[in-house]
PDB file of C-alpha atoms in Angstrom:
ATOM      1  CA  ALA A   1      -0.339   0.195  -0.405  1.00 63.00           C
ATOM      2  CA  ASP A   2       2.849   2.070   0.880  1.00 69.00           C
ATOM      3  CA  GLY A   3       4.210   1.516  -2.587  1.00 81.00           C
ATOM      4  CA  MET A   4       1.219   2.500  -4.295  1.00 89.00           C
ATOM      5  CA  LYS A   5       1.573   5.320  -2.805  1.00 88.00           C
ATOM      6  CA  PHE A   6       4.858   6.524  -3.611  1.00 91.00           C
ATOM      7  CA  LEU A   7       4.021   5.885  -7.461  1.00 93.00           C
ATOM      8  CA  LEU A   8       0.743   7.463  -6.812  1.00 95.00           C
ATOM      9  CA  GLY A   9       1.997  10.820  -5.306  1.00 94.00           C
ATOM     10  CA  LEU A  10       5.183  10.878  -7.777  1.00 95.00           C
ATOM     11  CA  SER A  11       3.436  10.207 -10.934  1.00 96.00           C
ATOM     12  CA  CYS A  12       1.581  13.656  -9.897  1.00 96.00           C
ATOM     13  CA  ALA A  13       4.013  15.012  -9.275  1.00 96.00           C
ATOM     14  CA  LEU A  14       5.534  14.124 -12.946  1.00 96.00           C
ATOM     15  CA  ALA A  15       1.865  15.078 -14.080  1.00 96.00           C
ATOM     16  CA  ASN A  16       2.434  18.406 -12.777  1.00 95.00           C
ATOM     17  CA  GLY A  17       6.050  18.715 -13.843  1.00 93.00           C
ATOM     18  CA  VAL A  18       5.018  17.457 -17.856  1.00 95.00           C
ATOM     19  CA  MET A  19       1.373  20.000 -17.579  1.00 95.00           C
ATOM     20  CA  SER A  20       2.765  23.390 -16.374  1.00 91.00           C
ATOM     21  CA  SER A  21       6.273  22.849 -18.667  1.00 92.00           C
ATOM     22  CA  ILE A  22       3.611  22.124 -21.869  1.00 94.00           C
ATOM     23  CA  GLY A  23       1.675  25.040 -20.873  1.00 91.00           C
ATOM     24  CA  PHE A  24       4.437  27.559 -20.424  1.00 88.00           C
ATOM     25  CA  THR A  25       5.918  26.518 -23.633  1.00 91.00           C
ATOM     26  CA  MET A  26       2.324  26.737 -25.247  1.00 92.00           C
ATOM     27  CA  GLN A  27       2.427  30.412 -23.846  1.00 89.00           C
ATOM     28  CA  ARG A  28       5.732  31.176 -25.262  1.00 87.00           C
ATOM     29  CA  LYS A  29       5.194  29.699 -28.738  1.00 90.00           C
ATOM     30  CA  ALA A  30       1.972  31.844 -28.806  1.00 90.00           C
ATOM     31  CA  GLN A  31       3.949  34.785 -27.981  1.00 86.00           C
ATOM     32  CA  LEU A  32       6.278  34.024 -30.741  1.00 88.00           C
ATOM     33  CA  ILE A  33       3.772  32.950 -33.415  1.00 89.00           C
ATOM     34  CA  SER A  34       2.416  36.368 -32.770  1.00 88.00           C
ATOM     35  CA  GLU A  35       5.239  38.399 -32.780  1.00 86.00           C
ATOM     36  CA  GLU A  36       5.625  37.217 -36.731  1.00 85.00           C
ATOM     37  CA  SER A  37       2.690  38.478 -38.135  1.00 82.00           C
ATOM     38  CA  ARG A  38       0.077  41.210 -37.070  1.00 83.00           C
ATOM     39  CA  ASP A  39      -2.656  39.069 -39.611  1.00 87.00           C
ATOM     40  CA  GLU A  40      -5.740  38.616 -38.062  1.00 88.00           C
ATOM     41  CA  ASP A  41      -5.675  34.645 -38.804  1.00 89.00           C
ATOM     42  CA  VAL A  42      -1.874  34.287 -36.989  1.00 89.00           C
ATOM     43  CA  GLN A  43      -3.275  36.645 -34.677  1.00 90.00           C
ATOM     44  CA  ARG A  44      -6.688  34.300 -33.996  1.00 91.00           C
ATOM     45  CA  ARG A  45      -3.822  31.045 -33.626  1.00 92.00           C
ATOM     46  CA  SER A  46      -1.595  32.442 -31.128  1.00 91.00           C
ATOM     47  CA  SER A  47      -4.568  33.403 -28.852  1.00 93.00           C
ATOM     48  CA  PHE A  48      -6.314  29.826 -29.472  1.00 94.00           C
ATOM     49  CA  ILE A  49      -2.673  28.653 -28.114  1.00 94.00           C
ATOM     50  CA  ARG A  50      -1.633  31.246 -25.598  1.00 91.00           C
ATOM     51  CA  ASN A  51      -5.471  30.174 -23.954  1.00 92.00           C
ATOM     52  CA  ALA A  52      -4.999  26.327 -24.237  1.00 94.00           C
ATOM     53  CA  GLY A  53      -1.410  26.619 -22.200  1.00 91.00           C
ATOM     54  CA  VAL A  54      -2.750  29.217 -19.778  1.00 89.00           C
ATOM     55  CA  VAL A  55      -5.683  26.123 -18.906  1.00 93.00           C
ATOM     56  CA  LEU A  56      -2.920  23.793 -18.724  1.00 94.00           C
ATOM     57  CA  TYR A  57      -0.844  25.604 -16.460  1.00 88.00           C
ATOM     58  CA  ILE A  58      -3.242  25.896 -13.717  1.00 89.00           C
ATOM     59  CA  LEU A  59      -4.778  22.585 -14.076  1.00 93.00           C
ATOM     60  CA  ALA A  60      -1.408  21.769 -13.591  1.00 93.00           C
ATOM     61  CA  ALA A  61      -1.970  22.741  -9.884  1.00 91.00           C
ATOM     62  CA  VAL A  62      -4.162  19.623  -9.044  1.00 93.00           C
ATOM     63  CA  PRO A  63      -1.869  17.269  -9.218  1.00 96.00           C
ATOM     64  CA  ASP A  64       0.408  19.035  -7.884  1.00 94.00           C
ATOM     65  CA  VAL A  65      -1.741  19.504  -4.107  1.00 92.00           C
ATOM     66  CA  ILE A  66      -2.383  16.095  -4.863  1.00 94.00           C
ATOM     67  CA  SER A  67       1.567  14.582  -4.603  1.00 95.00           C
ATOM     68  CA  TYR A  68       2.064  16.563  -1.342  1.00 94.00           C
ATOM     69  CA  THR A  69      -0.689  14.920   0.459  1.00 91.00           C
ATOM     70  CA  LEU A  70       0.881  11.332  -0.861  1.00 91.00           C
ATOM     71  CA  VAL A  71       4.655  11.270  -0.636  1.00 92.00           C
ATOM     72  CA  PRO A  72       7.304  13.257   1.393  1.00 92.00           C
ATOM     73  CA  GLN A  73       7.560  17.258   0.694  1.00 93.00           C
ATOM     74  CA  VAL A  74      11.431  16.456  -0.177  1.00 94.00           C
ATOM     75  CA  VAL A  75      10.381  14.054  -2.953  1.00 94.00           C
ATOM     76  CA  CYS A  76       8.123  16.582  -4.693  1.00 95.00           C
ATOM     77  CA  THR A  77      10.489  20.068  -4.105  1.00 96.00           C
ATOM     78  CA  THR A  78      13.048  17.678  -5.823  1.00 96.00           C
ATOM     79  CA  VAL A  79      10.937  16.680  -8.706  1.00 95.00           C
ATOM     80  CA  ALA A  80       9.773  20.647  -8.882  1.00 94.00           C
ATOM     81  CA  CYS A  81      13.936  21.535  -9.678  1.00 95.00           C
ATOM     82  CA  PHE A  82      13.665  18.807 -12.532  1.00 94.00           C
ATOM     83  CA  ARG A  83      11.069  20.577 -14.253  1.00 92.00           C
ATOM     84  CA  LEU A  84      13.486  22.628 -15.158  1.00 91.00           C
ATOM     85  CA  VAL A  85      14.943  20.203 -17.161  1.00 94.00           C
ATOM     86  CA  PHE A  86      11.831  19.218 -19.317  1.00 93.00           C
ATOM     87  CA  VAL A  87      11.200  22.977 -19.935  1.00 91.00           C
ATOM     88  CA  THR A  88      14.711  23.695 -21.499  1.00 92.00           C
ATOM     89  CA  PHE A  89      14.616  19.980 -23.640  1.00 93.00           C
ATOM     90  CA  LEU A  90      10.688  21.984 -24.938  1.00 92.00           C
ATOM     91  CA  ALA A  91      12.747  25.234 -25.562  1.00 90.00           C
ATOM     92  CA  HIS A  92      15.268  23.614 -27.525  1.00 91.00           C
ATOM     93  CA  THR A  93      12.791  21.363 -29.073  1.00 92.00           C
ATOM     94  CA  PHE A  94      10.098  23.293 -30.364  1.00 90.00           C
ATOM     95  CA  LEU A  95      10.986  26.573 -29.900  1.00 89.00           C
ATOM     96  CA  HIS A  96      14.485  26.141 -31.306  1.00 88.00           C
ATOM     97  CA  GLU A  97      16.163  27.900 -28.491  1.00 88.00           C
ATOM     98  CA  GLU A  98      20.065  27.006 -27.695  1.00 89.00           C
ATOM     99  CA  VAL A  99      21.217  25.104 -25.127  1.00 90.00           C
ATOM    100  CA  ARG A 100      24.955  25.441 -24.233  1.00 90.00           C
ATOM    101  CA  GLY A 101      27.470  24.134 -22.458  1.00 93.00           C
ATOM    102  CA  ARG A 102      26.415  25.688 -19.072  1.00 92.00           C
ATOM    103  CA  GLU A 103      22.623  24.941 -19.843  1.00 93.00           C
ATOM    104  CA  ALA A 104      23.626  21.119 -21.054  1.00 95.00           C
ATOM    105  CA  LEU A 105      25.979  20.509 -17.466  1.00 96.00           C
ATOM    106  CA  GLY A 106      22.846  22.401 -15.310  1.00 95.00           C
ATOM    107  CA  MET A 107      20.354  19.585 -16.865  1.00 96.00           C
ATOM    108  CA  ALA A 108      22.679  16.619 -16.514  1.00 96.00           C
ATOM    109  CA  ILE A 109      23.412  18.097 -12.183  1.00 97.00           C
ATOM    110  CA  CYS A 110      19.575  18.382 -11.754  1.00 96.00           C
ATOM    111  CA  THR A 111      19.058  15.093 -13.119  1.00 96.00           C
ATOM    112  CA  LEU A 112      21.832  13.412 -11.427  1.00 97.00           C
ATOM    113  CA  GLY A 113      20.289  15.031  -7.958  1.00 96.00           C
ATOM    114  CA  THR A 114      16.414  14.103  -8.270  1.00 96.00           C
ATOM    115  CA  PHE A 115      17.891  10.232  -9.195  1.00 96.00           C
ATOM    116  CA  LEU A 116      19.678  10.266  -5.976  1.00 96.00           C
ATOM    117  CA  CYS A 117      16.388  11.880  -4.541  1.00 95.00           C
ATOM    118  CA  LEU A 118      14.208   9.798  -5.507  1.00 94.00           C
ATOM    119  CA  VAL A 119      16.216   6.568  -4.974  1.00 94.00           C
ATOM    120  CA  PHE A 120      17.593   6.983  -1.558  1.00 95.00           C
ATOM    121  CA  GLY A 121      14.676   9.695  -0.415  1.00 92.00           C
ATOM    122  CA  PRO A 122      12.487   9.116   1.922  1.00 92.00           C
ATOM    123  CA  ARG A 123       9.302   7.146   0.980  1.00 86.00           C
ATOM    124  CA  PRO A 124       5.860   6.934   3.208  1.00 75.00           C
ATOM    125  CA  GLU A 125       6.441   4.332   4.837  1.00 70.00           C
ATOM    126  CA  ASP A 126       9.404   5.862   6.858  1.00 64.00           C
ATOM    127  CA  ILE A 127       6.550   8.417   7.931  1.00 63.00           C
ATOM    128  CA  LYS A 128       4.434   7.230  10.992  1.00 57.00           C
ATOM    129  CA  ALA A 129       0.999   8.358   9.918  1.00 54.00           C
ATOM    130  CA  ASP A 130      -0.088   9.082  13.398  1.00 54.00           C
ATOM    131  CA  ASP A 131       2.378  11.327  14.242  1.00 56.00           C
ATOM    132  CA  MET A 132       2.408  13.341  11.715  1.00 54.00           C
ATOM    133  CA  ALA A 133      -1.247  13.677  12.346  1.00 53.00           C
ATOM    134  CA  GLN A 134      -0.613  15.261  15.384  1.00 56.00           C
ATOM    135  CA  THR A 135       1.905  17.080  13.678  1.00 61.00           C
ATOM    136  CA  PHE A 136       0.478  20.703  12.981  1.00 65.00           C
ATOM    137  CA  TYR A 137      -0.222  20.544  17.167  1.00 60.00           C
ATOM    138  CA  HIS A 138       4.031  20.229  17.693  1.00 71.00           C
ATOM    139  CA  ALA A 139       5.273  23.665  19.049  1.00 77.00           C
ATOM    140  CA  GLN A 140       8.338  23.939  15.980  1.00 83.00           C
ATOM    141  CA  VAL A 141       5.341  23.909  13.731  1.00 86.00           C
ATOM    142  CA  TRP A 142       2.782  26.374  15.255  1.00 86.00           C
ATOM    143  CA  THR A 143       5.907  28.523  15.994  1.00 91.00           C
ATOM    144  CA  TYR A 144       7.710  28.279  12.308  1.00 94.00           C
ATOM    145  CA  LEU A 145       3.833  28.931  10.643  1.00 94.00           C
ATOM    146  CA  GLY A 146       3.777  31.836  13.320  1.00 94.00           C
ATOM    147  CA  PHE A 147       7.273  33.218  12.772  1.00 96.00           C
ATOM    148  CA  GLY A 148       6.883  32.980   8.808  1.00 96.00           C
ATOM    149  CA  LEU A 149       3.305  33.975   8.579  1.00 97.00           C
ATOM    150  CA  VAL A 150       4.589  37.379  10.500  1.00 97.00           C
ATOM    151  CA  ILE A 151       7.700  37.537   8.580  1.00 97.00           C
ATOM    152  CA  LEU A 152       5.439  37.654   5.095  1.00 97.00           C
ATOM    153  CA  VAL A 153       3.073  39.637   6.888  1.00 96.00           C
ATOM    154  CA  LEU A 154       5.823  42.411   7.460  1.00 95.00           C
ATOM    155  CA  LEU A 155       7.708  41.887   3.787  1.00 95.00           C
ATOM    156  CA  LEU A 156       4.058  42.511   1.940  1.00 94.00           C
ATOM    157  CA  ALA A 157       3.583  45.455   4.433  1.00 91.00           C
ATOM    158  CA  VAL A 158       7.063  47.039   2.937  1.00 89.00           C
ATOM    159  CA  GLU A 159       5.981  45.914  -0.764  1.00 87.00           C
ATOM    160  CA  HIS A 160       3.098  48.051  -0.687  1.00 84.00           C
ATOM    161  CA  LEU A 161       3.632  50.996   1.870  1.00 79.00           C
ATOM    162  CA  GLY A 162       4.691  52.813  -0.764  1.00 61.00           C
ATOM    163  CA  ARG A 163       0.899  53.352  -2.585  1.00 57.00           C
ATOM    164  CA  PHE A 164      -0.062  54.820   0.034  1.00 52.00           C
ATOM    165  CA  GLY A 165       2.326  57.503  -0.097  1.00 51.00           C
ATOM    166  CA  THR A 166       3.609  57.656   3.614  1.00 52.00           C
ATOM    167  CA  TYR A 167       6.240  55.270   2.642  1.00 53.00           C
ATOM    168  CA  HIS A 168       8.789  55.210  -0.490  1.00 55.00           C
ATOM    169  CA  SER A 169      10.918  52.296  -0.398  1.00 59.00           C
ATOM    170  CA  SER A 170      14.222  52.045  -3.199  1.00 69.00           C
ATOM    171  CA  LYS A 171      15.023  49.686  -6.032  1.00 76.00           C
ATOM    172  CA  GLN A 172      17.275  47.749  -3.983  1.00 79.00           C
ATOM    173  CA  VAL A 173      14.540  47.070  -0.780  1.00 83.00           C
ATOM    174  CA  HIS A 174      12.236  46.177  -3.830  1.00 82.00           C
ATOM    175  CA  TYR A 175      14.156  43.637  -5.014  1.00 87.00           C
ATOM    176  CA  ILE A 176      14.906  41.669  -2.064  1.00 89.00           C
ATOM    177  CA  THR A 177      11.191  41.577  -0.481  1.00 92.00           C
ATOM    178  CA  LEU A 178       9.238  40.767  -3.486  1.00 92.00           C
ATOM    179  CA  PRO A 179      11.551  37.380  -4.063  1.00 94.00           C
ATOM    180  CA  LEU A 180      11.393  36.975  -0.114  1.00 95.00           C
ATOM    181  CA  ALA A 181       7.437  37.245  -0.287  1.00 96.00           C
ATOM    182  CA  THR A 182       7.022  34.729  -2.796  1.00 95.00           C
ATOM    183  CA  GLY A 183       9.370  31.979  -2.017  1.00 95.00           C
ATOM    184  CA  LEU A 184       8.102  32.520   1.301  1.00 97.00           C
ATOM    185  CA  ALA A 185       4.068  32.354   0.827  1.00 96.00           C
ATOM    186  CA  PHE A 186       4.799  29.333  -1.489  1.00 95.00           C
ATOM    187  CA  ALA A 187       6.754  26.896   1.224  1.00 96.00           C
ATOM    188  CA  LEU A 188       4.250  28.279   3.712  1.00 96.00           C
ATOM    189  CA  GLU A 189       1.594  27.191   1.559  1.00 95.00           C
ATOM    190  CA  LYS A 190       3.864  23.704   1.407  1.00 95.00           C
ATOM    191  CA  VAL A 191       3.635  23.484   4.755  1.00 93.00           C
ATOM    192  CA  PHE A 192      -0.471  23.267   4.979  1.00 93.00           C
ATOM    193  CA  ASN A 193      -0.662  20.762   1.736  1.00 93.00           C
ATOM    194  CA  THR A 194       1.990  18.739   3.200  1.00 89.00           C
ATOM    195  CA  GLU A 195      -0.087  18.478   6.457  1.00 87.00           C
ATOM    196  CA  ILE A 196      -3.734  18.292   5.141  1.00 87.00           C
ATOM    197  CA  GLY A 197      -2.552  14.639   3.994  1.00 82.00           C
ATOM    198  CA  PHE A 198      -2.845  13.032   7.723  1.00 79.00           C
ATOM    199  CA  VAL A 199      -5.984  14.932   8.645  1.00 80.00           C
ATOM    200  CA  GLN A 200      -9.341  13.190   8.767  1.00 79.00           C
ATOM    201  CA  THR A 201     -10.952  14.427   5.571  1.00 83.00           C
ATOM    202  CA  PRO A 202     -14.703  15.197   5.985  1.00 85.00           C
ATOM    203  CA  ALA A 203     -16.626  11.957   4.624  1.00 80.00           C
ATOM    204  CA  SER A 204     -19.785  14.678   3.084  1.00 82.00           C
ATOM    205  CA  LEU A 205     -20.285  17.794   2.576  1.00 81.00           C
ATOM    206  CA  PRO A 206     -21.661  18.031   5.592  1.00 80.00           C
ATOM    207  CA  GLY A 207     -18.910  16.764   7.794  1.00 79.00           C
ATOM    208  CA  LEU A 208     -17.330  20.081   6.584  1.00 83.00           C
ATOM    209  CA  PHE A 209     -18.633  21.265  10.357  1.00 82.00           C
ATOM    210  CA  ASP A 210     -17.136  18.199  12.122  1.00 83.00           C
ATOM    211  CA  THR A 211     -13.975  18.744  10.595  1.00 86.00           C
ATOM    212  CA  PRO A 212     -12.778  22.534  11.285  1.00 88.00           C
ATOM    213  CA  LEU A 213      -8.602  21.781  10.932  1.00 86.00           C
ATOM    214  CA  TRP A 214      -9.240  20.299   7.329  1.00 89.00           C
ATOM    215  CA  CYS A 215     -11.161  23.550   6.534  1.00 92.00           C
ATOM    216  CA  THR A 216      -8.910  25.785   7.828  1.00 91.00           C
ATOM    217  CA  MET A 217      -5.789  23.891   6.014  1.00 91.00           C
ATOM    218  CA  VAL A 218      -7.669  23.976   2.518  1.00 93.00           C
ATOM    219  CA  VAL A 219      -8.891  27.794   3.448  1.00 94.00           C
ATOM    220  CA  SER A 220      -4.620  28.330   4.410  1.00 95.00           C
ATOM    221  CA  ILE A 221      -3.567  26.084   1.113  1.00 94.00           C
ATOM    222  CA  VAL A 222      -6.188  28.398  -1.631  1.00 93.00           C
ATOM    223  CA  LEU A 223      -5.128  31.974   0.074  1.00 96.00           C
ATOM    224  CA  LEU A 224      -1.412  31.272   0.366  1.00 95.00           C
ATOM    225  CA  GLY A 225      -1.615  30.225  -3.481  1.00 91.00           C
ATOM    226  CA  LEU A 226      -3.548  32.715  -4.408  1.00 92.00           C
ATOM    227  CA  THR A 227      -0.559  35.366  -2.325  1.00 95.00           C
ATOM    228  CA  ASP A 228       1.752  33.162  -4.564  1.00 91.00           C
ATOM    229  CA  PHE A 229       0.081  33.896  -7.661  1.00 87.00           C
ATOM    230  CA  TYR A 230      -0.721  37.693  -7.177  1.00 91.00           C
ATOM    231  CA  LEU A 231       3.316  38.030  -6.010  1.00 92.00           C
ATOM    232  CA  ASN A 232       4.514  36.123  -9.157  1.00 86.00           C
ATOM    233  CA  LEU A 233       2.220  38.726 -11.675  1.00 82.00           C
ATOM    234  CA  ARG A 234       3.656  41.874  -9.753  1.00 88.00           C
ATOM    235  CA  GLY A 235       7.305  40.218  -9.843  1.00 87.00           C
ATOM    236  CA  ALA A 236       6.770  39.734 -13.242  1.00 75.00           C
ATOM    237  CA  ALA A 237       5.769  43.635 -14.001  1.00 78.00           C
ATOM    238  CA  SER A 238       8.587  44.858 -12.159  1.00 83.00           C
ATOM    239  CA  MET A 239      11.557  42.913 -11.788  1.00 83.00           C
ATOM    240  CA  PRO A 240      13.630  41.902 -14.724  1.00 81.00           C
ATOM    241  CA  VAL A 241      12.317  37.971 -14.783  1.00 73.00           C
ATOM    242  CA  GLN A 242      15.935  36.341 -15.255  1.00 78.00           C
ATOM    243  CA  VAL A 243      16.397  37.965 -11.419  1.00 84.00           C
ATOM    244  CA  PHE A 244      13.138  37.308  -9.784  1.00 86.00           C
ATOM    245  CA  LEU A 245      12.343  33.924 -10.990  1.00 85.00           C
ATOM    246  CA  PRO A 246      15.254  32.509 -10.187  1.00 89.00           C
ATOM    247  CA  THR A 247      15.812  33.723  -6.718  1.00 91.00           C
ATOM    248  CA  ALA A 248      12.489  32.984  -5.869  1.00 91.00           C
ATOM    249  CA  PHE A 249      12.588  30.005  -6.409  1.00 93.00           C
ATOM    250  CA  ALA A 250      15.764  29.319  -5.106  1.00 93.00           C
ATOM    251  CA  LEU A 251      14.171  30.841  -1.702  1.00 94.00           C
ATOM    252  CA  SER A 252      11.164  28.628  -1.331  1.00 94.00           C
ATOM    253  CA  THR A 253      12.920  25.663  -2.660  1.00 95.00           C
ATOM    254  CA  SER A 254      15.222  26.074   0.126  1.00 95.00           C
ATOM    255  CA  LEU A 255      12.931  26.797   2.759  1.00 96.00           C
ATOM    256  CA  GLN A 256      10.943  23.307   1.635  1.00 96.00           C
ATOM    257  CA  PHE A 257      14.589  21.583   1.783  1.00 95.00           C
ATOM    258  CA  PHE A 258      14.558  23.226   5.844  1.00 94.00           C
ATOM    259  CA  GLN A 259      10.562  22.415   6.359  1.00 94.00           C
ATOM    260  CA  SER A 260      11.437  18.433   5.021  1.00 92.00           C
ATOM    261  CA  ILE A 261      14.251  18.000   7.527  1.00 91.00           C
ATOM    262  CA  PHE A 262      13.800  20.426  10.487  1.00 90.00           C
ATOM    263  CA  ILE A 263      10.082  20.632  10.327  1.00 88.00           C
ATOM    264  CA  PHE A 264       8.382  17.309   9.385  1.00 87.00           C
ATOM    265  CA  GLY A 265      11.516  14.918  10.422  1.00 86.00           C
ATOM    266  CA  GLU A 266      11.436  13.208   6.937  1.00 89.00           C
ATOM    267  CA  PHE A 267      14.753  11.472   7.313  1.00 90.00           C
ATOM    268  CA  ALA A 268      14.747  10.950  11.306  1.00 84.00           C
ATOM    269  CA  ASP A 269      13.934   7.281  10.493  1.00 84.00           C
ATOM    270  CA  MET A 270      16.217   6.630   7.259  1.00 90.00           C
ATOM    271  CA  THR A 271      19.720   5.290   7.580  1.00 92.00           C
ATOM    272  CA  ALA A 272      22.690   7.658   7.703  1.00 93.00           C
ATOM    273  CA  ARG A 273      23.549   6.631   3.842  1.00 95.00           C
ATOM    274  CA  ASN A 274      20.397   7.261   2.635  1.00 94.00           C
ATOM    275  CA  ALA A 275      19.508  10.487   3.917  1.00 93.00           C
ATOM    276  CA  ALA A 276      22.775  11.696   3.750  1.00 95.00           C
ATOM    277  CA  LEU A 277      22.789  10.619  -0.444  1.00 96.00           C
ATOM    278  CA  SER A 278      19.058  12.035  -0.556  1.00 94.00           C
ATOM    279  CA  ILE A 279      19.815  15.383   1.136  1.00 94.00           C
ATOM    280  CA  TRP A 280      22.790  15.885  -1.504  1.00 96.00           C
ATOM    281  CA  GLY A 281      20.639  14.779  -4.158  1.00 96.00           C
ATOM    282  CA  ALA A 282      18.290  17.046  -3.149  1.00 95.00           C
ATOM    283  CA  LEU A 283      20.769  20.104  -2.810  1.00 95.00           C
ATOM    284  CA  ILE A 284      22.419  19.156  -6.552  1.00 96.00           C
ATOM    285  CA  SER A 285      19.197  18.683  -7.795  1.00 96.00           C
ATOM    286  CA  LEU A 286      18.634  22.704  -6.684  1.00 95.00           C
ATOM    287  CA  GLY A 287      22.007  23.903  -8.001  1.00 95.00           C
ATOM    288  CA  GLY A 288      21.394  22.515 -11.642  1.00 95.00           C
ATOM    289  CA  THR A 289      18.801  24.603 -11.779  1.00 94.00           C
ATOM    290  CA  LEU A 290      20.411  27.566 -11.377  1.00 93.00           C
ATOM    291  CA  LEU A 291      23.467  26.162 -13.124  1.00 93.00           C
ATOM    292  CA  ILE A 292      20.437  26.579 -16.257  1.00 92.00           C
ATOM    293  CA  GLN A 293      19.339  30.103 -14.993  1.00 87.00           C
ATOM    294  CA  PRO A 294      21.094  31.698 -12.754  1.00 88.00           C
ATOM    295  CA  PRO A 295      19.845  34.826 -11.429  1.00 83.00           C
ATOM    296  CA  ARG A 296      21.302  37.651 -13.576  1.00 78.00           C
ATOM    297  CA  PHE A 297      21.735  40.304 -10.587  1.00 77.00           C
ATOM    298  CA  ASP A 298      23.898  42.678 -13.246  1.00 75.00           C
ATOM    299  CA  LEU A 299      20.465  43.246 -15.304  1.00 71.00           C
ATOM    300  CA  LEU A 300      18.782  45.507 -11.605  1.00 73.00           C
ATOM    301  CA  THR A 301      21.728  47.847 -12.908  1.00 67.00           C
ATOM    302  CA  GLY A 302      21.523  47.654 -16.093  1.00 55.00           C
ATOM    303  CA  GLY A 303      18.702  49.735 -17.040  1.00 47.00           C
ATOM    304  CA  HIS A 304      16.730  46.813 -18.565  1.00 45.00           C
ATOM    305  CA  SER A 305      12.971  46.468 -18.150  1.00 43.00           C
ATOM    306  CA  ALA A 306      11.529  43.198 -17.033  1.00 41.00           C
ATOM    307  CA  PHE A 307      10.315  42.329 -20.808  1.00 39.00           C
ATOM    308  CA  GLU A 308      12.746  44.025 -22.744  1.00 42.00           C
ATOM    309  CA  ASP A 309      15.137  41.230 -24.060  1.00 42.00           C
ATOM    310  CA  GLU A 310      13.395  38.119 -25.347  1.00 39.00           C
ATOM    311  CA  ASP A 311      15.296  35.896 -22.988  1.00 43.00           C
ATOM    312  CA  LEU A 312      13.976  37.114 -20.231  1.00 39.00           C
ATOM    313  CA  LEU A 313      11.249  35.913 -20.718  1.00 40.00           C
ATOM    314  CA  GLU A 314      12.716  32.166 -20.074  1.00 43.00           C
ATOM    315  CA  ASP A 315      11.024  30.109 -16.729  1.00 46.00           C
ATOM    316  CA  PRO A 316      13.478  28.968 -14.484  1.00 40.00           C
ATOM    317  CA  ASN A 317      10.588  26.326 -12.688  1.00 41.00           C
ATOM    318  CA  SER A 318       8.431  26.807 -13.929  1.00 42.00           C
ATOM    319  CA  ASN A 319       4.399  26.259  -9.812  1.00 43.00           C
ATOM    320  CA  ASP A 320       4.143  27.528  -8.566  1.00 43.00           C
ATOM    321  CA  GLY A 321       4.704  29.774 -11.368  1.00 39.00           C
ATOM    322  CA  GLU A 322       2.234  28.456 -11.223  1.00 41.00           C
ATOM    323  CA  SER A 323       2.649  31.777 -12.114  1.00 41.00           C
ATOM    324  CA  SER A 324       6.510  30.522 -11.476  1.00 42.00           C
ATOM    325  CA  GLN A 325       5.460  28.430  -8.847  1.00 45.00           C
ATOM    326  CA  VAL A 326       2.144  27.277  -8.667  1.00 38.00           C
ATOM    327  CA  ASP A 327       1.977  25.300  -7.073  1.00 40.00           C
TER     328      ASP A 327
END
């Protein structure tokens, strides 16, 4: 039963990666088609492909949510890293974008890291369901969520106070708070997403009143997911995409690795060898993604707009993005 649960969860994680990657590639393809000609038929075709890609991208959130309820968080996070390998492959195959030596090396490193994590990483049987069902009540989880939500609110406040005319943050502050808030919102969403797989699910609609914890988690997942989506749209409009997306992705992924190890204790009952290989695999996978698409911090001082360069439209994830991470 645990083996089938792992395979189902892994299949959902992979399905999310495939669907979101294809959806993003379709949107990018539509943009290229639209730029080729202003002919009405061409524009109609471009619009159809773009809309289909958006729908597929949104639908990819469904298997993503399911996967986090079935398999350890570190597995889902590592598969999310591997998604960039598939995005790069699709971009090269269907968009005819060049894959240089650095990207090829990053793809190989990310693939190796994902392989290590999947082979040696934790399985559902390594996590005691009875313990996990009560984990939400543990002090460290409450403390982590409380601290994380307070930090998120503060980051959002700094990010938006300028709208009221009482405070104007510098661009440097904006370039820090926005990726931090985006990564944190996505990571906190996954805390609730993981926990909901271990709490009592209502058997029927009237049963919602008997499962307040489950309902609270669903509401939290939705609110944090919408926050992540909004922040991704804000980031794409106000920051160079090659800075915002890789930075937010690296932050959210690092936080999820932290949650997996220290909050959920997914490696606690594993052998030292398997735990070490799995953790190294996860870190290697993240390093590979950043090698494929490293943050272009030089663009912050280069006078570029978010959409000035064609290369800025490449996606490093890309949840959520899920927007970029969707999750």
